[in-house]
Amino acid sequence: MSQADFGRLEINLAEHEMPGLMMMRRIYGPSKPLKGARIAGCLHLTIQTAILIETLQELGAEVRKII
């Protein structure tokens, strides 16, 4: 298993521990309420922050990651 595959597996497992963000994706994802928003973040990249970034992107935001 490659590192990328392992990372995606870890993210998929962690999504089950973050039901609030998953609910926001389901409810608000199709309407893209953050479309046009540009968000920059300077943070440690963890599985949880990866899920947050993916959620912001699914809600329509353009996310710039500064690692």
PDB file of C-alpha atoms in Angstrom:
ATOM      1  CA  MET A   1       0.000   0.000   0.000  1.00  0.00           C
ATOM      2  CA  SER A   2       1.424   3.379  -0.981  1.00  0.00           C
ATOM      3  CA  GLN A   3       1.668   6.283   1.439  1.00  0.00           C
ATOM      4  CA  ALA A   4      -1.072   8.091  -0.496  1.00  0.00           C
ATOM      5  CA  ASP A   5      -3.388   5.080  -0.240  1.00  0.00           C
ATOM      6  CA  PHE A   6      -2.649   4.747   3.475  1.00  0.00           C
ATOM      7  CA  GLY A   7      -3.310   8.457   4.018  1.00  0.00           C
ATOM      8  CA  ARG A   8      -6.646   8.270   2.183  1.00  0.00           C
ATOM      9  CA  LEU A   9      -7.612   5.244   4.303  1.00  0.00           C
ATOM     10  CA  GLU A  10      -6.785   7.188   7.484  1.00  0.00           C
ATOM     11  CA  ILE A  11      -8.853  10.161   6.270  1.00  0.00           C
ATOM     12  CA  ASN A  12     -11.813   7.914   5.452  1.00  0.00           C
ATOM     13  CA  LEU A  13     -11.648   6.362   8.927  1.00  0.00           C
ATOM     14  CA  ALA A  14     -11.383   9.767  10.630  1.00  0.00           C
ATOM     15  CA  GLU A  15     -14.437  11.064   8.743  1.00  0.00           C
ATOM     16  CA  HIS A  16     -16.559   8.730  10.872  1.00  0.00           C
ATOM     17  CA  GLU A  17     -15.251  10.526  13.970  1.00  0.00           C
ATOM     18  CA  MET A  18     -16.278  13.947  12.617  1.00  0.00           C
ATOM     19  CA  PRO A  19     -20.025  13.632  11.945  1.00  0.00           C
ATOM     20  CA  GLY A  20     -20.637  17.386  12.126  1.00  0.00           C
ATOM     21  CA  LEU A  21     -18.396  18.132   9.161  1.00  0.00           C
ATOM     22  CA  MET A  22     -19.785  15.184   7.217  1.00  0.00           C
ATOM     23  CA  MET A  23     -23.329  16.454   7.812  1.00  0.00           C
ATOM     24  CA  MET A  24     -22.324  19.911   6.575  1.00  0.00           C
ATOM     25  CA  ARG A  25     -20.929  18.340   3.397  1.00  0.00           C
ATOM     26  CA  ARG A  26     -24.173  16.438   2.766  1.00  0.00           C
ATOM     27  CA  ILE A  27     -26.508  19.333   3.524  1.00  0.00           C
ATOM     28  CA  TYR A  28     -24.613  22.321   2.138  1.00  0.00           C
ATOM     29  CA  GLY A  29     -22.200  20.759  -0.368  1.00  0.00           C
ATOM     30  CA  PRO A  30     -24.530  20.896  -3.382  1.00  0.00           C
ATOM     31  CA  SER A  31     -25.337  24.608  -2.891  1.00  0.00           C
ATOM     32  CA  LYS A  32     -21.647  25.630  -2.457  1.00  0.00           C
ATOM     33  CA  PRO A  33     -22.332  28.368   0.140  1.00  0.00           C
ATOM     34  CA  LEU A  34     -18.629  29.283   0.350  1.00  0.00           C
ATOM     35  CA  LYS A  35     -18.248  29.781  -3.418  1.00  0.00           C
ATOM     36  CA  GLY A  36     -15.996  32.766  -3.976  1.00  0.00           C
ATOM     37  CA  ALA A  37     -14.506  32.611  -0.487  1.00  0.00           C
ATOM     38  CA  ARG A  38     -10.729  32.449  -0.358  1.00  0.00           C
ATOM     39  CA  ILE A  39      -9.373  30.881   2.807  1.00  0.00           C
ATOM     40  CA  ALA A  40      -5.721  30.658   3.801  1.00  0.00           C
ATOM     41  CA  GLY A  41      -4.551  28.514   6.650  1.00  0.00           C
ATOM     42  CA  CYS A  42      -1.246  28.185   8.403  1.00  0.00           C
ATOM     43  CA  LEU A  43      -1.424  25.056  10.510  1.00  0.00           C
ATOM     44  CA  HIS A  44      -0.004  21.645  11.150  1.00  0.00           C
ATOM     45  CA  LEU A  45      -1.422  19.184   8.678  1.00  0.00           C
ATOM     46  CA  THR A  46      -3.136  16.350  10.495  1.00  0.00           C
ATOM     47  CA  ILE A  47      -5.844  13.963   9.425  1.00  0.00           C
ATOM     48  CA  GLN A  48      -8.401  16.216  11.105  1.00  0.00           C
ATOM     49  CA  THR A  49      -7.188  19.376   9.364  1.00  0.00           C
ATOM     50  CA  ALA A  50      -7.169  17.490   6.051  1.00  0.00           C
ATOM     51  CA  ILE A  51     -10.853  16.723   6.589  1.00  0.00           C
ATOM     52  CA  LEU A  52     -11.542  20.372   7.454  1.00  0.00           C
ATOM     53  CA  ILE A  53      -9.758  21.538   4.286  1.00  0.00           C
ATOM     54  CA  GLU A  54     -11.638  19.022   2.118  1.00  0.00           C
ATOM     55  CA  THR A  55     -14.924  20.134   3.693  1.00  0.00           C
ATOM     56  CA  LEU A  56     -14.213  23.806   2.993  1.00  0.00           C
ATOM     57  CA  GLN A  57     -13.386  22.915  -0.610  1.00  0.00           C
ATOM     58  CA  GLU A  58     -16.554  20.844  -1.001  1.00  0.00           C
ATOM     59  CA  LEU A  59     -18.532  23.830   0.279  1.00  0.00           C
ATOM     60  CA  GLY A  60     -17.028  25.889  -2.536  1.00  0.00           C
ATOM     61  CA  ALA A  61     -14.131  27.717  -0.891  1.00  0.00           C
ATOM     62  CA  GLU A  62     -10.741  28.123  -2.491  1.00  0.00           C
ATOM     63  CA  VAL A  63      -8.294  26.973   0.174  1.00  0.00           C
ATOM     64  CA  ARG A  64      -4.630  27.868   0.207  1.00  0.00           C
ATOM     65  CA  LYS A  65      -2.591  25.674   2.485  1.00  0.00           C
ATOM     66  CA  ILE A  66       0.562  27.089   4.012  1.00  0.00           C
ATOM     67  CA  ILE A  67       2.399  24.221   5.652  1.00  0.00           C
TER      68      ILE A  67
END
